[in-house]
Coordinates of C-alpha atoms in Angstrom, one line a residue:
M1 CA 20.2 36.2 -124.8
S2 CA 21.2 34.8 -122.0
H3 CA 18.3 35.0 -118.6
R4 CA 20.0 34.9 -115.5
I5 CA 17.9 32.6 -113.7
L6 CA 17.9 33.0 -109.6
I7 CA 16.3 29.6 -107.6
L8 CA 15.8 29.3 -104.1
G9 CA 16.2 25.2 -103.4
G10 CA 15.9 22.8 -101.0
T11 CA 13.6 20.4 -102.3
T12 CA 13.0 17.5 -105.2
E13 CA 11.4 19.3 -108.2
A14 CA 14.5 22.2 -107.2
R15 CA 17.1 19.8 -108.3
Q16 CA 15.0 18.2 -110.9
L17 CA 13.5 21.5 -112.3
A18 CA 17.4 22.9 -112.4
S19 CA 19.1 19.9 -113.9
H20 CA 16.2 21.2 -117.1
L21 CA 17.6 24.9 -117.0
A22 CA 21.1 23.7 -116.9
A23 CA 21.2 21.9 -120.2
R24 CA 19.7 25.2 -121.7
P25 CA 22.1 27.7 -124.0
D26 CA 19.5 30.8 -123.2
V27 CA 19.9 30.3 -119.5
E28 CA 23.0 31.3 -117.0
L29 CA 21.3 29.4 -114.0
T30 CA 21.9 29.5 -109.8
L31 CA 20.7 27.7 -107.4
S32 CA 20.3 28.5 -103.6
L33 CA 19.7 26.9 -100.3
A34 CA 18.7 27.7 -97.9
G35 CA 21.6 25.7 -95.2
R36 CA 19.4 23.9 -93.1
T37 CA 20.9 20.5 -95.0
E38 CA 24.9 19.7 -93.9
N39 CA 25.2 17.4 -96.4
P40 CA 23.3 19.1 -99.4
L41 CA 23.7 16.5 -102.1
A42 CA 25.8 17.7 -105.1
Q43 CA 24.6 19.6 -106.9
Q44 CA 25.1 19.9 -111.2
V45 CA 24.8 24.0 -111.2
A46 CA 26.5 26.7 -109.8
T47 CA 25.5 26.7 -106.1
R48 CA 25.0 29.8 -103.3
V49 CA 24.5 28.2 -99.4
G50 CA 23.9 30.3 -97.0
G51 CA 20.2 32.9 -96.6
F52 CA 20.9 36.4 -98.2
G53 CA 19.5 38.7 -94.9
G54 CA 15.9 39.4 -95.6
A55 CA 13.9 40.5 -98.3
E56 CA 15.7 43.3 -98.7
G57 CA 19.2 41.4 -98.9
L58 CA 17.5 39.0 -101.3
A59 CA 16.3 42.1 -103.3
A60 CA 19.6 44.0 -103.1
Y61 CA 22.0 40.2 -104.5
L62 CA 18.7 40.3 -107.4
R63 CA 19.9 43.7 -108.6
D64 CA 23.8 43.3 -107.9
T65 CA 23.5 40.3 -110.5
G66 CA 20.8 41.4 -112.9
T67 CA 18.5 38.6 -111.9
D68 CA 16.1 38.8 -114.9
L69 CA 14.1 35.6 -113.3
L70 CA 13.2 34.6 -109.6
I71 CA 11.9 30.8 -109.4
D72 CA 11.1 29.9 -105.2
A73 CA 11.2 26.2 -105.5
T74 CA 11.3 26.6 -101.9
H75 CA 9.6 23.4 -99.1
P76 CA 6.3 24.1 -98.7
Y77 CA 6.2 25.2 -95.1
A78 CA 9.0 27.6 -96.0
A79 CA 6.7 30.3 -95.5
R80 CA 9.0 33.1 -94.4
I81 CA 11.5 32.5 -97.3
S82 CA 8.4 32.4 -99.4
A83 CA 7.5 36.0 -98.0
N84 CA 10.3 37.0 -98.1
A85 CA 10.6 36.0 -101.9
A86 CA 7.6 37.5 -103.2
E87 CA 8.4 41.1 -101.3
A88 CA 12.2 41.2 -102.7
A89 CA 11.0 40.7 -106.1
Q90 CA 8.9 43.5 -106.1
L91 CA 11.2 45.3 -104.6
A92 CA 14.0 44.8 -107.6
G93 CA 11.3 44.7 -110.0
V94 CA 12.1 41.6 -111.0
P95 CA 9.4 38.7 -112.0
I96 CA 8.7 35.6 -109.7
L97 CA 7.5 32.1 -110.5
A98 CA 6.5 29.4 -108.1
L99 CA 6.9 25.7 -108.3
R100 CA 4.2 24.7 -105.2
R101 CA 2.8 20.7 -104.9
S102 CA 0.0 19.8 -104.2
G103 CA -0.4 18.6 -100.7
W104 CA -2.2 15.0 -100.1
E105 CA -5.7 14.4 -99.6
R106 CA -7.3 13.0 -97.4
G107 CA -8.4 8.8 -99.2
E108 CA -10.6 6.1 -97.8
G109 CA -9.1 4.6 -94.5
D110 CA -7.3 7.4 -93.0
R111 CA -6.9 8.4 -89.8
W112 CA -6.3 12.3 -90.2
T113 CA -5.3 14.0 -86.7
E114 CA -5.1 18.0 -88.5
V115 CA -3.2 21.0 -86.2
D116 CA -1.7 24.0 -87.9
D117 CA 1.8 23.6 -86.2
A118 CA 4.3 21.2 -84.3
A119 CA 3.1 23.2 -80.4
A120 CA -0.1 21.5 -81.8
A121 CA 0.6 18.4 -82.9
A122 CA 2.2 17.5 -79.5
V123 CA -0.9 18.7 -77.8
A124 CA -2.5 16.2 -80.2
L125 CA -1.0 13.5 -78.9
G126 CA -3.4 13.3 -75.9
L127 CA -2.1 12.2 -72.2
P128 CA -1.3 8.6 -72.6
A129 CA 2.3 7.2 -73.6
R130 CA 2.2 6.4 -77.3
R131 CA 4.8 5.8 -79.5
V132 CA 5.3 8.1 -82.0
F133 CA 6.7 8.4 -85.3
L134 CA 8.4 11.9 -85.9
T135 CA 8.8 13.5 -89.5
L136 CA 9.0 17.1 -89.3
G137 CA 13.3 17.4 -89.8
R138 CA 15.2 18.8 -87.5
Q139 CA 13.7 22.5 -86.6
D140 CA 10.0 21.6 -85.9
V141 CA 11.2 18.4 -83.0
G142 CA 11.4 20.7 -80.3
A143 CA 7.7 21.7 -79.7
F144 CA 7.8 17.9 -78.6
E145 CA 9.8 18.3 -75.3
S146 CA 6.4 19.0 -73.9
A147 CA 5.0 16.3 -74.6
A148 CA 8.5 13.5 -72.4
Q149 CA 5.7 11.1 -71.6
H150 CA 5.8 9.5 -75.3
H151 CA 8.2 7.0 -77.3
Y152 CA 9.9 8.5 -80.1
L153 CA 11.3 7.8 -82.8
L154 CA 12.9 10.4 -85.1
R155 CA 13.5 10.6 -88.5
S156 CA 16.4 13.3 -90.2
V157 CA 18.7 13.8 -92.5
D158 CA 21.0 15.7 -90.2
P159 CA 21.4 14.3 -86.4
V160 CA 19.9 16.5 -84.3
E161 CA 22.1 18.6 -81.5
P162 CA 21.2 18.8 -78.9
P163 CA 19.5 15.6 -78.9
L164 CA 15.6 16.1 -77.5
G165 CA 15.1 16.3 -74.7
V166 CA 13.3 13.5 -73.4
P167 CA 13.5 9.9 -71.8
H168 CA 12.8 7.3 -74.8
V169 CA 13.8 8.3 -78.4
D170 CA 15.6 7.1 -80.9
Y171 CA 17.2 8.1 -83.6
L172 CA 17.4 7.0 -87.4
L173 CA 19.1 9.2 -90.3
A174 CA 17.7 9.1 -93.6
R175 CA 17.0 10.7 -97.2
G176 CA 14.2 9.6 -98.7
P177 CA 12.5 8.7 -100.8
F178 CA 10.9 6.0 -98.8
R179 CA 8.8 3.0 -100.2
E180 CA 5.4 2.1 -98.7
A181 CA 6.7 -1.1 -98.2
D182 CA 9.7 0.0 -96.0
E183 CA 7.7 2.4 -94.1
H184 CA 4.8 -0.4 -93.7
R185 CA 8.3 -2.6 -91.9
L186 CA 9.4 0.4 -90.2
L187 CA 5.9 1.4 -88.5
L188 CA 5.5 -2.3 -87.1
E189 CA 9.1 -2.9 -86.1
Y190 CA 8.8 0.2 -83.7
G191 CA 5.7 -0.5 -82.4
I192 CA 5.0 2.6 -83.6
D193 CA 0.8 3.5 -82.7
V194 CA 0.7 7.4 -84.5
V195 CA 2.4 8.8 -87.1
V196 CA 3.5 13.0 -87.0
S197 CA 4.3 14.4 -90.8
K198 CA 3.9 18.1 -92.4
N199 CA 1.6 18.0 -95.3
S200 CA 4.2 18.1 -97.8
G201 CA 2.5 17.1 -100.9
G202 CA 4.4 15.0 -103.4
E203 CA 5.7 11.2 -103.8
A204 CA 8.8 11.2 -102.0
T205 CA 7.3 10.4 -98.3
Y206 CA 3.7 9.6 -98.9
G207 CA 5.3 5.9 -98.4
K208 CA 4.5 6.4 -94.7
I209 CA 1.4 8.3 -95.2
A210 CA -0.4 5.1 -97.0
A211 CA 1.6 2.7 -94.5
A212 CA -0.2 4.6 -91.7
R213 CA -4.0 4.3 -93.6
A214 CA -3.0 0.2 -94.5
L215 CA -2.2 -0.7 -90.8
G216 CA -5.3 1.9 -89.2
I217 CA -2.2 3.6 -87.6
E218 CA -3.7 7.6 -87.3
V219 CA -0.9 10.4 -88.4
V220 CA -1.6 13.6 -87.0
M221 CA -1.3 15.7 -90.1
I222 CA 0.5 19.3 -89.9
R223 CA -1.3 22.1 -92.0
R224 CA 0.2 23.8 -94.5
P225 CA 1.2 27.4 -94.0
I226 CA -0.2 30.3 -95.9
L227 CA 1.9 31.1 -99.5
P228 CA 2.1 34.8 -100.4
T229 CA 0.1 35.0 -103.8
V230 CA 2.7 34.8 -106.7
A231 CA 2.4 33.1 -110.1
S232 CA 2.6 29.1 -109.4
A233 CA 2.6 25.7 -110.9
P234 CA 1.8 22.3 -109.3
G235 CA 5.1 20.6 -110.9
I236 CA 8.7 21.2 -113.7
P237 CA 6.1 20.8 -117.1
E238 CA 3.7 23.7 -116.2
L239 CA 6.6 25.7 -114.6
L240 CA 9.2 25.0 -118.0
A241 CA 5.5 26.3 -120.1
M242 CA 5.4 29.2 -117.4
L243 CA 9.1 30.2 -117.3
D244 CA 9.3 30.3 -121.3
H245 CA 6.2 32.4 -121.5
S246 CA 7.7 35.1 -119.3
L247 CA 10.9 34.8 -120.8
R248 CA 9.6 36.1 -123.7
P249 CA 10.2 39.6 -125.3
V250 CA 6.8 41.1 -124.5
A251 CA 6.1 42.1 -127.8
E252 CA 5.6 37.6 -128.2
R253 CA 3.2 37.7 -125.7
G254 CA 0.7 39.0 -126.7
V255 CA 0.8 41.5 -123.0

């Protein structure tokens, strides 16, 4: 029996999970990408790009395609998509699992200033001009136009259009993972004295946090948003175990 699974992706883990499931003969898989990245990495599974039209649109898609399981493997900061996914699963009567990597923990030597959002991060930079490494993605950097006195280094996967409305900004186009040694050199090369980051978790972008610690550089860390309560796992092995249990017939699950 083949099970239809929809993965809401956009993370490295989502691609890895899709690769695991694509090899299974009992799974018919679709990977959905929101379309925020202009040139996403090529996938080896059936892929759709773009939104569904909110929770009701996603629920209709789940019903129309006969989806048996929804997996939310979006970015930890994609709070709206995760909320829509949880609501859609309930509306359609489809089970949902979430892949939620653990956040980074403050370690000895870290100089973190924790804030709730990008606007608060811009305020936390203070009034005196600083050299700021922005690593938030294109959707969030506009908040820093209110703090135009700083000199920004802005790294993103795709070009920032329109450009940030500040007089001093350098752009870097790059896709992770980023090694600590490379991040260390980058921070020194640009004379960075504060890093602005989301607490994304995982290894792919932790290099900048480790490098900042080694150099004694402050990190303005944007806290994670509150996500809906659904069955979740911190990694792919745990999620695969939950998936196997979810797809087994009720009589075999002992529930």
